[in-house]
XYZ file of C-alpha atoms in Angstrom:
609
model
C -20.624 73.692 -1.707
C -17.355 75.175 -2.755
C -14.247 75.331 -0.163
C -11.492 77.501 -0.516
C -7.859 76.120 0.648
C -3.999 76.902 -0.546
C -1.975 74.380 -2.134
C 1.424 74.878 -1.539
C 4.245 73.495 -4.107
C 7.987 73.178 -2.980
C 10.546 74.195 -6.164
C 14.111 73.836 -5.721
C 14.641 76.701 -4.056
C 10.899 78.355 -3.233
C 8.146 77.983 -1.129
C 4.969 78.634 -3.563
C 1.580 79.289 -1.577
C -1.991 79.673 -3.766
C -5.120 79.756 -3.466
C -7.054 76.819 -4.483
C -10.932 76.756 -4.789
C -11.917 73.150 -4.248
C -15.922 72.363 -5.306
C -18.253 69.817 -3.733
C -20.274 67.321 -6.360
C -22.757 65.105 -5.481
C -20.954 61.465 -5.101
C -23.591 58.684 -6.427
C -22.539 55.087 -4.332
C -22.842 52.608 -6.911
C -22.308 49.564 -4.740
C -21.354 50.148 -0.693
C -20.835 46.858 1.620
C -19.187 48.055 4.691
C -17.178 50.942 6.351
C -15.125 53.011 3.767
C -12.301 51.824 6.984
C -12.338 48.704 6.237
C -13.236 48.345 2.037
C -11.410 48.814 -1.107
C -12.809 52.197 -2.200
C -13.102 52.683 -6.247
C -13.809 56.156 -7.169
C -14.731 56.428 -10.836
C -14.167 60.208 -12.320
C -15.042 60.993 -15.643
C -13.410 64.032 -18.447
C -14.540 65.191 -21.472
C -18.409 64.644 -20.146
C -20.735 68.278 -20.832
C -23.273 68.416 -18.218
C -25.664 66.750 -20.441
C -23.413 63.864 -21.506
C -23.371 63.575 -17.363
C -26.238 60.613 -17.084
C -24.083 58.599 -19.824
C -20.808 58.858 -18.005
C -22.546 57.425 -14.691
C -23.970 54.337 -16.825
C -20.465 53.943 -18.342
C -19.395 54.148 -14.514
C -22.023 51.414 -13.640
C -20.635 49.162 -16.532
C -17.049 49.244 -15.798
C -18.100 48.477 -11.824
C -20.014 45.425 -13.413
C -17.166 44.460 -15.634
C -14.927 44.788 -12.591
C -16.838 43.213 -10.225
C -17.106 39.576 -12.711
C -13.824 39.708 -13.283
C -11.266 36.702 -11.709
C -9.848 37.203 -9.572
C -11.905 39.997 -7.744
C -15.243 38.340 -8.330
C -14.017 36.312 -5.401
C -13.667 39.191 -3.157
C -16.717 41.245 -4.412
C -18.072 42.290 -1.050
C -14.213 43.869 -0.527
C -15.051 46.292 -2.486
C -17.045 50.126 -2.408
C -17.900 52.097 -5.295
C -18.422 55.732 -5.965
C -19.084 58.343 -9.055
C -18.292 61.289 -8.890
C -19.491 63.286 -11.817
C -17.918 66.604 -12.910
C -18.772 68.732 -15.865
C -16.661 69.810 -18.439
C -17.508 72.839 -20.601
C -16.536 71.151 -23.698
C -16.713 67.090 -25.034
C -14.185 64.948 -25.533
C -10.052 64.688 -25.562
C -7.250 66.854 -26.435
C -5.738 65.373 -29.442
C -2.105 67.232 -30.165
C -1.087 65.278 -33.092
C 2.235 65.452 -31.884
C 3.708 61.594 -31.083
C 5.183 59.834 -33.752
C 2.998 57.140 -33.436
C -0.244 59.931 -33.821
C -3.517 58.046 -35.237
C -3.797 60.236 -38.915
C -7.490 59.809 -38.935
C -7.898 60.871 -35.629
C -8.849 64.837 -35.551
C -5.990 67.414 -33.863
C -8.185 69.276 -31.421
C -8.126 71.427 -27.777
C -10.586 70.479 -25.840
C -11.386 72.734 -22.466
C -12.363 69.949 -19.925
C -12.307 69.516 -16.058
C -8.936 67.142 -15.802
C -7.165 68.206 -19.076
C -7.606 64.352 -20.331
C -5.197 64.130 -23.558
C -3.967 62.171 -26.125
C -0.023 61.769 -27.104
C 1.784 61.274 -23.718
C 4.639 60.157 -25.123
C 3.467 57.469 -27.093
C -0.072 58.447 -29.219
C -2.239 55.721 -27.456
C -1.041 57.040 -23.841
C -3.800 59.073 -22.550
C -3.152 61.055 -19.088
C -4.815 63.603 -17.122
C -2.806 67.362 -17.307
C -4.818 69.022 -14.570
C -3.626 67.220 -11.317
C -4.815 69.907 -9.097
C -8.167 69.554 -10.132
C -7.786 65.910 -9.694
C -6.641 66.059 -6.387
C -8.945 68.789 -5.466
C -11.948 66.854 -6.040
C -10.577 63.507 -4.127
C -9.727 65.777 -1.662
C -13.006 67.428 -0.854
C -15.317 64.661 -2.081
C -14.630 61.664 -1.034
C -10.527 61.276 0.516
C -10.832 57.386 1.713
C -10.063 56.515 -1.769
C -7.905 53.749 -2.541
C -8.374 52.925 -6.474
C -9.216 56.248 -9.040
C -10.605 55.131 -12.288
C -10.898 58.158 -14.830
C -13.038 57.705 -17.759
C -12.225 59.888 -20.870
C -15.323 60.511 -22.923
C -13.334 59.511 -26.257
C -13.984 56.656 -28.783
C -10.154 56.651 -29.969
C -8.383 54.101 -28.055
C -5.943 54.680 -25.366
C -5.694 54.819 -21.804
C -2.581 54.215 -19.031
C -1.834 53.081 -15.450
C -0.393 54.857 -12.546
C -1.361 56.924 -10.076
C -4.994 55.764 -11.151
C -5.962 54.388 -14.215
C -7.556 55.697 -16.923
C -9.397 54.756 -20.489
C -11.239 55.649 -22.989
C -14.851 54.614 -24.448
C -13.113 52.656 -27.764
C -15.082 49.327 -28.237
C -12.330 47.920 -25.981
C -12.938 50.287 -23.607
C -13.369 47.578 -20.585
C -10.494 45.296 -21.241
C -8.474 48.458 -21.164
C -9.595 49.651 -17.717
C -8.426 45.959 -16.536
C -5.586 46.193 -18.064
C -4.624 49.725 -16.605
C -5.928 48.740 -12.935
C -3.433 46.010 -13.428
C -1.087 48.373 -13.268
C -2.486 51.002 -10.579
C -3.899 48.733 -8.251
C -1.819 45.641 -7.774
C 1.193 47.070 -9.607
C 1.936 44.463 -12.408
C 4.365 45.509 -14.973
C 3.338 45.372 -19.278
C 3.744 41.461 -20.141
C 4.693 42.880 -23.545
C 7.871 45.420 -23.965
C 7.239 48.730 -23.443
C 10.747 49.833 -23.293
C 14.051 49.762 -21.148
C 12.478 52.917 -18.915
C 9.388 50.277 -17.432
C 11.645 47.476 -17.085
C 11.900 46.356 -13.384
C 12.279 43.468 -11.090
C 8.164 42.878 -10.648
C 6.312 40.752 -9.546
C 5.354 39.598 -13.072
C 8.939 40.764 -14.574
C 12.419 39.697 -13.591
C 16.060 39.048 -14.796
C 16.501 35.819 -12.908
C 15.758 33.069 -15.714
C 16.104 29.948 -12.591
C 13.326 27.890 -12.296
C 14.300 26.920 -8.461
C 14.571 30.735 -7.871
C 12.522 32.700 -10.045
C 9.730 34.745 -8.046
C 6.708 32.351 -9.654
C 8.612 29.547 -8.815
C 5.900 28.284 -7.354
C 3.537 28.041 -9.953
C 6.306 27.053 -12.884
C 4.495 24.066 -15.016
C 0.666 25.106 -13.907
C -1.467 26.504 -16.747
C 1.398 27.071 -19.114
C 3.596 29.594 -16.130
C 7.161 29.310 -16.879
C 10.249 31.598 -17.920
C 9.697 33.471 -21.632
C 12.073 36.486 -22.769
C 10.204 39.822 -23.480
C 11.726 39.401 -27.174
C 14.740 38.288 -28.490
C 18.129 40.389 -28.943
C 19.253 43.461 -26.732
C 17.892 44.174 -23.285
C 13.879 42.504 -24.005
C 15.994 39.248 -24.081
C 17.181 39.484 -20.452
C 14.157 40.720 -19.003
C 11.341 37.672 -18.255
C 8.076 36.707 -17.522
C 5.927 33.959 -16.486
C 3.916 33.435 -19.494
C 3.436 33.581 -23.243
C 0.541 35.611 -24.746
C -1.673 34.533 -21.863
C -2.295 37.055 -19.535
C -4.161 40.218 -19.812
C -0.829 42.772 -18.908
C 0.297 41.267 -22.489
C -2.750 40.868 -25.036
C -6.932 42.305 -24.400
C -9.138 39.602 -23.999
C -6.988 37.352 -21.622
C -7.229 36.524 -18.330
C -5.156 37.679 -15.627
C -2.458 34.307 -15.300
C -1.667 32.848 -12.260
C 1.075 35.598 -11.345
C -1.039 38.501 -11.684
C -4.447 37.226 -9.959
C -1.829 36.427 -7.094
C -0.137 39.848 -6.734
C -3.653 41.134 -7.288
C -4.997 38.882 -4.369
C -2.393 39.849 -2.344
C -3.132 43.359 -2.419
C -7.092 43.132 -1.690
C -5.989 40.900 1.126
C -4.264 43.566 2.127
C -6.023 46.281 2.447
C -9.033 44.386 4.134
C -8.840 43.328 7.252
C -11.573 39.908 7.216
C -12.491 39.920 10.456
C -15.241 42.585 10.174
C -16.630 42.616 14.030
C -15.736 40.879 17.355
C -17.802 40.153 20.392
C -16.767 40.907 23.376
C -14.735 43.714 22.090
C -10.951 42.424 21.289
C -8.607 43.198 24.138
C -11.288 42.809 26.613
C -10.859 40.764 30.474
C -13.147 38.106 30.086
C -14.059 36.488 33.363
C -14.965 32.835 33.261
C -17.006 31.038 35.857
C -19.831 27.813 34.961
C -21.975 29.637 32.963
C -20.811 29.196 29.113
C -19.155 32.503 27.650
C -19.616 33.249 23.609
C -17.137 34.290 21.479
C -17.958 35.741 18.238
C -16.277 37.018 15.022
C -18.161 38.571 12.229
C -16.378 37.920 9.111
C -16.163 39.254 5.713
C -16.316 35.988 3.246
C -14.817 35.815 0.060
C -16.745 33.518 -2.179
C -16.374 30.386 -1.930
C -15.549 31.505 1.107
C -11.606 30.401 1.788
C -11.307 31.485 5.701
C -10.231 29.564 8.164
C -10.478 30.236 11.970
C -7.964 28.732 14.896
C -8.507 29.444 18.115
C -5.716 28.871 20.964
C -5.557 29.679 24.359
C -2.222 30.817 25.775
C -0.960 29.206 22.157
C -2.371 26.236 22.744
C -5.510 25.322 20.120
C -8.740 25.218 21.342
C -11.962 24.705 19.677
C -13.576 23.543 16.531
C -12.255 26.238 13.526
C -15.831 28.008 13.783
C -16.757 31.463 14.185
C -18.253 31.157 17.281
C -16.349 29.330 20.688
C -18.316 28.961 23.632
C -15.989 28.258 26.676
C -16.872 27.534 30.741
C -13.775 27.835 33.584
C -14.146 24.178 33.577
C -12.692 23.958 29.569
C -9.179 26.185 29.968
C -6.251 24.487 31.097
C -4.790 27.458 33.263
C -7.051 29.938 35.560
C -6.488 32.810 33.259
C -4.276 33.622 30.218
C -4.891 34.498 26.997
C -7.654 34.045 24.009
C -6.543 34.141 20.353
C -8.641 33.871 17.314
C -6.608 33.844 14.196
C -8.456 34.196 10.637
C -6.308 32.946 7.690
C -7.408 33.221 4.257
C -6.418 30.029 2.571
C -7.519 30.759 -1.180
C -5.877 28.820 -3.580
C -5.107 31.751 -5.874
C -1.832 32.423 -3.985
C 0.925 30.411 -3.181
C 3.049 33.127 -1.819
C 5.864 32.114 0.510
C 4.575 34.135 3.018
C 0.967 33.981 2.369
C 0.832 32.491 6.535
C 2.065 35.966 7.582
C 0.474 38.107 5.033
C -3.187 36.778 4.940
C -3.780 36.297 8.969
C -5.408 38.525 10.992
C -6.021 37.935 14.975
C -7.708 38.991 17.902
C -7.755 38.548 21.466
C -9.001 38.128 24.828
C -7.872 38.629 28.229
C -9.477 35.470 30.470
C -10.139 34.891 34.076
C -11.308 31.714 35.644
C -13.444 31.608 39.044
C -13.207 27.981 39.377
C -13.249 26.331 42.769
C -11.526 23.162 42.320
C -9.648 21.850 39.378
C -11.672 19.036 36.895
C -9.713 16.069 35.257
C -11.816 15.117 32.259
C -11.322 12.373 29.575
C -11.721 13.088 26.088
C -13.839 10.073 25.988
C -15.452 8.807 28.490
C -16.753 4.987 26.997
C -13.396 3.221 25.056
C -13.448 -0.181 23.870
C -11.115 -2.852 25.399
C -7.138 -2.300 24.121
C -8.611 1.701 22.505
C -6.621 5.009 24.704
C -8.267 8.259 25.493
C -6.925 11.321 26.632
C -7.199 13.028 29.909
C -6.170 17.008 30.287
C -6.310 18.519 33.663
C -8.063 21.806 33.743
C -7.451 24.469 36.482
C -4.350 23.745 38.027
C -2.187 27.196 37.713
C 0.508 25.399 39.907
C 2.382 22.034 39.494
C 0.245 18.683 39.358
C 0.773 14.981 39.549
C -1.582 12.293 38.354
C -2.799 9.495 40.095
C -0.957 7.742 37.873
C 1.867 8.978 38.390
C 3.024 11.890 35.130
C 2.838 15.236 35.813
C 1.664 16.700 32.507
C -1.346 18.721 31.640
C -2.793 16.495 29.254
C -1.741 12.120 29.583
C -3.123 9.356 27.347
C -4.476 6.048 29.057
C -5.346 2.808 27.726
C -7.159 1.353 30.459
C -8.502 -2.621 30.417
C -11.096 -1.969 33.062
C -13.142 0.835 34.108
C -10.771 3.102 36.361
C -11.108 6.771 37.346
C -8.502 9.469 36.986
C -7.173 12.328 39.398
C -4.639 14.919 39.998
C -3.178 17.001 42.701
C -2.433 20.158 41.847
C -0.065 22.123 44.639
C 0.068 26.147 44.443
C 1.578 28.445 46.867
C 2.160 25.378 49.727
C -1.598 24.626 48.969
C -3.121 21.211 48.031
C -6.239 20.469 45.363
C -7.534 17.307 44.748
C -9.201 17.733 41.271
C -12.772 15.995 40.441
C -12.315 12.346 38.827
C -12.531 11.590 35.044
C -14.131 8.163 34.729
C -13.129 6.143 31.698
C -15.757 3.205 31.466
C -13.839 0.164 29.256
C -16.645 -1.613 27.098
C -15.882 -5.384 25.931
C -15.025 -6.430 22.215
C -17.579 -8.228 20.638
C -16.586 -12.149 20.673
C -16.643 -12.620 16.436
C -16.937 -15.682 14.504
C -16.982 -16.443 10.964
C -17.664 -19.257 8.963
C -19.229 -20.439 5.758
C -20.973 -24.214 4.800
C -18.840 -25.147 2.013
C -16.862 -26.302 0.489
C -17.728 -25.602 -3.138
C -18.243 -26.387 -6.557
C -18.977 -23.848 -9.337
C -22.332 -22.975 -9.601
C -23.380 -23.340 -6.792
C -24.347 -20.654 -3.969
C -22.240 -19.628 -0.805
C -23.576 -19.407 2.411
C -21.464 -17.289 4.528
C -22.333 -17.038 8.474
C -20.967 -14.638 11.159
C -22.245 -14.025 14.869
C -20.943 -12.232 18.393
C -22.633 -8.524 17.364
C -25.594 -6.348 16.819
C -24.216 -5.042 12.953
C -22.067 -6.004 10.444
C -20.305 -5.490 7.686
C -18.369 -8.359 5.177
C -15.031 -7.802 2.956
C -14.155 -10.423 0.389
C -12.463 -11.427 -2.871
C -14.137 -9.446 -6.192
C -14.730 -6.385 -4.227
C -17.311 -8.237 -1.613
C -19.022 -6.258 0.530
C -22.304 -6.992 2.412
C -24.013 -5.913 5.775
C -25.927 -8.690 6.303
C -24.754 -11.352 9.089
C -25.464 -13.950 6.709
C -24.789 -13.402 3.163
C -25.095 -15.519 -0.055
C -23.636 -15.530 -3.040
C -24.960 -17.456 -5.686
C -23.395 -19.036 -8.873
C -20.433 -18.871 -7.227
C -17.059 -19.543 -9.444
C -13.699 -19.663 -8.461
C -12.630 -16.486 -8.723
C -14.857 -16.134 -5.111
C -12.461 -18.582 -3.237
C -10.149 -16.747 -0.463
C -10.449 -15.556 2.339
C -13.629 -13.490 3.685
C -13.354 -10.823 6.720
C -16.278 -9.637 9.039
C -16.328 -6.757 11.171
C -18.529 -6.974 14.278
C -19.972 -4.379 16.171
C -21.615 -4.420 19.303
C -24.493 -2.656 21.453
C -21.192 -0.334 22.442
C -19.759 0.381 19.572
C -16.962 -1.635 19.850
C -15.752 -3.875 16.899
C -14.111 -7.228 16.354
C -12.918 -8.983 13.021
C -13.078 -12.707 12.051
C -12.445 -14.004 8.864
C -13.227 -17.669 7.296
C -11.036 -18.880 3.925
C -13.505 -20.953 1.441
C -12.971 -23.084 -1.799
C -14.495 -22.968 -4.832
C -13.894 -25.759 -7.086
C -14.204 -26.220 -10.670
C -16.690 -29.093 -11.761
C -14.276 -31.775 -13.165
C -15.059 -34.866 -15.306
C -15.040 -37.907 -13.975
C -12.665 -40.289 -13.657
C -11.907 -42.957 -16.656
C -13.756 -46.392 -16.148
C -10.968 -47.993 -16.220
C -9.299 -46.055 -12.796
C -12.491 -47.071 -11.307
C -12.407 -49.903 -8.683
C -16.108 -49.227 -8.870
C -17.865 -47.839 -11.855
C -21.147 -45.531 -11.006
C -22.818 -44.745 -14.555
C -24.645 -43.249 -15.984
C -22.720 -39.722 -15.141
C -24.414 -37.802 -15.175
C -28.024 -39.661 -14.260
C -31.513 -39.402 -13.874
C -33.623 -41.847 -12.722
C -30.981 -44.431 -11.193
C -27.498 -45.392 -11.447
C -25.747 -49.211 -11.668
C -22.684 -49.986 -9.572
C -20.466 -52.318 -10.670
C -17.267 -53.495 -9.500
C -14.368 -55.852 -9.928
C -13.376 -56.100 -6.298
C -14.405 -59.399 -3.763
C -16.600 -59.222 -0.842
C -18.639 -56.398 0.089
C -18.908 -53.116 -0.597
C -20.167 -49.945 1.472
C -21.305 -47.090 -1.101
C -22.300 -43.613 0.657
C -23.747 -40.825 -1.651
C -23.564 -36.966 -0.011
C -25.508 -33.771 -1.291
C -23.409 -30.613 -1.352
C -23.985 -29.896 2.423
C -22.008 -32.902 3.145
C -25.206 -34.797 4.400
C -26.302 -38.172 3.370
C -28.877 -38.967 0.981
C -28.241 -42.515 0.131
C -26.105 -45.573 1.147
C -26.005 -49.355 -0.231
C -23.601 -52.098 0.679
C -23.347 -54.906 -2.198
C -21.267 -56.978 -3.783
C -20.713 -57.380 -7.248
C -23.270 -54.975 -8.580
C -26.372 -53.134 -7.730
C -28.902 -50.332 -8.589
C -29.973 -47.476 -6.975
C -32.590 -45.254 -7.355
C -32.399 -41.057 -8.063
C -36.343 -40.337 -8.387
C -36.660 -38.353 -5.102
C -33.044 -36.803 -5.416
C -33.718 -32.759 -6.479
C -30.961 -31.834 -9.593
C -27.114 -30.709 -8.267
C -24.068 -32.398 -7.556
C -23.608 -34.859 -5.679
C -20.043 -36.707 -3.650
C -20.199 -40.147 -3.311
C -17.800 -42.258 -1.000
C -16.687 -45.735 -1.740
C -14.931 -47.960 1.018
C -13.686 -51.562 0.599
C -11.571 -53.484 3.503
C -10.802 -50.089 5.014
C -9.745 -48.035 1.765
C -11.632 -45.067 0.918
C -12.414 -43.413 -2.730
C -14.159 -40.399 -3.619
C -16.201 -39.150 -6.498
C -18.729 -36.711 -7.902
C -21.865 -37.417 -9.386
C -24.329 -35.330 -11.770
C -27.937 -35.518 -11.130
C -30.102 -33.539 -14.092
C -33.350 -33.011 -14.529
């Protein structure tokens, strides 16, 4: 369908009325996720395409959305973001080509072409290819499709070339796509050339400026991540005040690069935006909610980015409430006050912008009006079982007047540490009347009683035996990273690196825990002493079968021989000498005890195999 309108242009000194003839085309959605309200709406043109060359422009138009759409940093916001074609014939193929600029590829043929949007070559500089027909161009946005927010214009050339602005636009050259990244760098988020294109683009930017102070600079806060810092366009006259935040790294400056850090934030900044991220609310926002026992939903619909970087608070008269989901159910019996208001605030936290402001500029709220028709106010505890010497916290709920506790504070929320089971109250006094709210029990639950202890002492070699009691579970900590759950642990071949102190945590049928802790020794297995030290001389050392015991001392003798547990295995009193038998003894070490007229010795003995 064609309309008819009048475009009027204001001169310096007259008022110019024609008529314009404005033509419907089909529009082909490439990609559509949501409400053209409420999306980032690309509209790809093409010039230079005949009506035959039509079904290649719209693949070309499905490969740049592709390109686009993989691209960091908006392949994080990919559902942001609709798509349209809109094709329009051009009685002839190709670009104008005026030979003209300085700069003019020689190879490249001169040549007027007649197509829809006047695409041409030689702007100024050769390479700089712009669109001369802007009434046709606004024409067709205007009639077709006017929710537009990004214009890509794809010029059915193979010479390279293209430009940013007002929308962007490139050719088909082999670099075709990094060139239409490059230019929406430029027409979307705004980004200034990385390399210098001359005093006339210079500008304080978000990716240019003249301040050269780290502490100041706009990217301060990326300065020393991924190679950011402070490089001069160039070096001598005005390109060596002008900087930017990184060195042939970044897509405004050389094809094939990434956006840096700068750019995908400015670019970030801008889809966030022009989206709003809550997508759908339930009830409707600004709606009087009233609240009685029966729970209440509260629901948001939101538009993830992936991974998905949102995160939800929820506060009632600015006070937070709730768990950070998308959905809040809430009784009169859960809101402090009997009515007030419900915010839900959605904040996208992604980590591709550190923007001072990023609080401000990436939240988005909603709220509700609520209305409680409670009877009489509740006291509850925010945990209702604590273990002896553990607090809890109470909050009184439904008092729009003053209150006072039964303990005495007057606050709407009080922390207790109880050592028996009590119960809780307030009084809450509105217009000269008098509430007594419902009580919140706190039930106090006993610490386990926890013991520790182990059955050494200890040589090397041998195995510990550590022993704890007082709980239903437990769990050990010790020296060389020791940890165990079992009540009674071992630990064999022990050395004495596994000396110190051990620590057990005991937990009861409750819940509650308790610690104990038990310090061992491990020994090292030492020779034994010289004969001639000896007031009585056990040998062999180490034995088999028996051992002789010999000594130099008068009257009797009392000889005691001890297994590792400390229990006895053997005793003999003699005099002079004597032999004792080893046959039923299993291998280990053994601690033998020597006592004469009330003085005591000590030593170890080795029985093998």
């Amino acid at each position: 369908m064609i309309k008819r309108f009048t475009l009027c242009l204001l001169g310096s000194y007259l008022l110019l009325c024609t008529p314009v003839w404005a033509q419907k085309f089909p529009v082909d959605t490439l990609q559509k996720t949501g409400p053209l309200d409420n999306r980032i709406n690309v509209v790809i043109l093409g010039d230079g395409f005949t009506q035959s060359e039509l079904p290649a422009f719209l693949g070309e138009a499905r490969k740049f959305m592709d390109t686009f759409l993989n691209y960091h940093p908006y392949n994080h916001y990919q559902n942001y973001f609709n798509f349209f074609a809109i094709p329009t014939p051009s009685p002839e193929s190709g670009a104008t080509n005026p030979g003209t600029a300085p700069d003019a590829y020689p190879e490249q043929p001169v040549a007027t072409k007649n197509t829809y949007f006047g695409a041409t070559f030689g702007s100024g500089i050769h390479r700089l290819v712009t669109i001369q027909n802007y009434t046709a161009y606004a024409n067709v946005l205007a009639t077709n499709l006017p929710s537009y927010d990004l214009v890509i214009m794809i010029v059915n050339s193979t010479w390279y070339g293209g430009s940013g602005g007002s929308l962007a636009v490139y050719t088909l050259h082999e670099q075709a796509l990094p060139i239409a990244l490059h230019e929406i760098g430029h027409t979307f988020a705004g980004l200034s050339d990385e390399y210098w294109a001359g005093s006339v683009y210079a500008r304080e930017n978000a990716n240019m400026t003249r301040n050269n102070q780290p502490a100041t600079v706009r990217w301060k806060n990326w300065m020393g991540y991924n190679k950011v810092g402070l490089f001069a366009h160039g070096e001598g006259g005005e390109m060596s005040q002008w900087y930017k935040p990184t060195q042939h790294n970044c897509l405004m400056e050389q094809l094939h690069s990434p956006f840096c850090e700068v750019c995908r934030e400015k670019t970030v900044e801008r889809i966030t935006t022009l989206v709003q991220p809550i997508e759908a609310v339930d009830p409707p926002r600004g709606a009087t909610v009233p609240l009685a026992q029966e729970p209440v939903g509260f629901g948001l619909q939101l538009l993830k980015p992936a991974p998905n970087s949102l995160q939800v608070e929820w506060k009632f008269n600015d006070k937070p409430l709730g768990n950070g989901q998308e959905l809040l159910s809430l009784t009169a019996d859960q809101l402090p006050e009997a009515q007030g208001t419900l915010t839900a605030t959605v904040f996208d936290s992604t980590y591709l912008s550190r923007a001072d402001l990023r609080q401000q500029q990436r939240s988005y709220s909603v709220s509700w009006w609520l209305q409680t028709e409670r009877a009489i106010p509740i006291a509850t505890a925010a945990d209702s079982l604590v273990c002896a010497g553990d607090s809890t916290t109470l909050t009184a709920w439904g008092c729009v007047g003053t209150l006072r506790w039964s303990t005495g504070e007057s606050t709407s929320t009080l922390t207790v540490a109880p050592t028996q089971t009590t119960s809780y109250w307030f009084v809450c006094t509105h217009s000269n009347q008098t509430l007594e709210s419902t009580p919140a029990t706190v039930w106090v639950a006993p610490r386990p009683s926890a013991t520790a202890s182990h059955t050494g002492p200890y040589l090397e070699g041998q195995t510990i035996q550590l022993q704890a009691s007082g709980g239903e579970s437990y769990r050990w900590f010790g020296p060389m990273r020791f940890v165990s759950i079992d009540q009674n642990p071992t630990i064999p071949n022990a050395t004495v690196d596994h000396a110190g102190l051990y620590t057990v945590e005991v937990t009861n049928a409750d819940g509650c825990s308790s610690t104990a802790q038990t310090k061992l020794t491990v020994d090292p297995v030492l020779a034994s002493e010289p004969p001639q030290n000896q007031a009585v001389r056990v040998f062999p050392n180490p034995a088999k079968n028996y051992i002789d015991l010999t000594t130099t001392l008068s009257g009797e003798v009392d000889f005691a021989l001890y297994d590792a547990r400390g229990t006895l295995v053997l005793s003999r009193t003699f005099s002079q000498s004597t032999q004792l038998p080893l046959h039923t003894l299993p291998p280990g070490l053994y601690f033998y005890k020597v006592v004469h007229t009330g003085h005591e010795s000590q030593g170890k003995l080795l029985v093998a195999k």
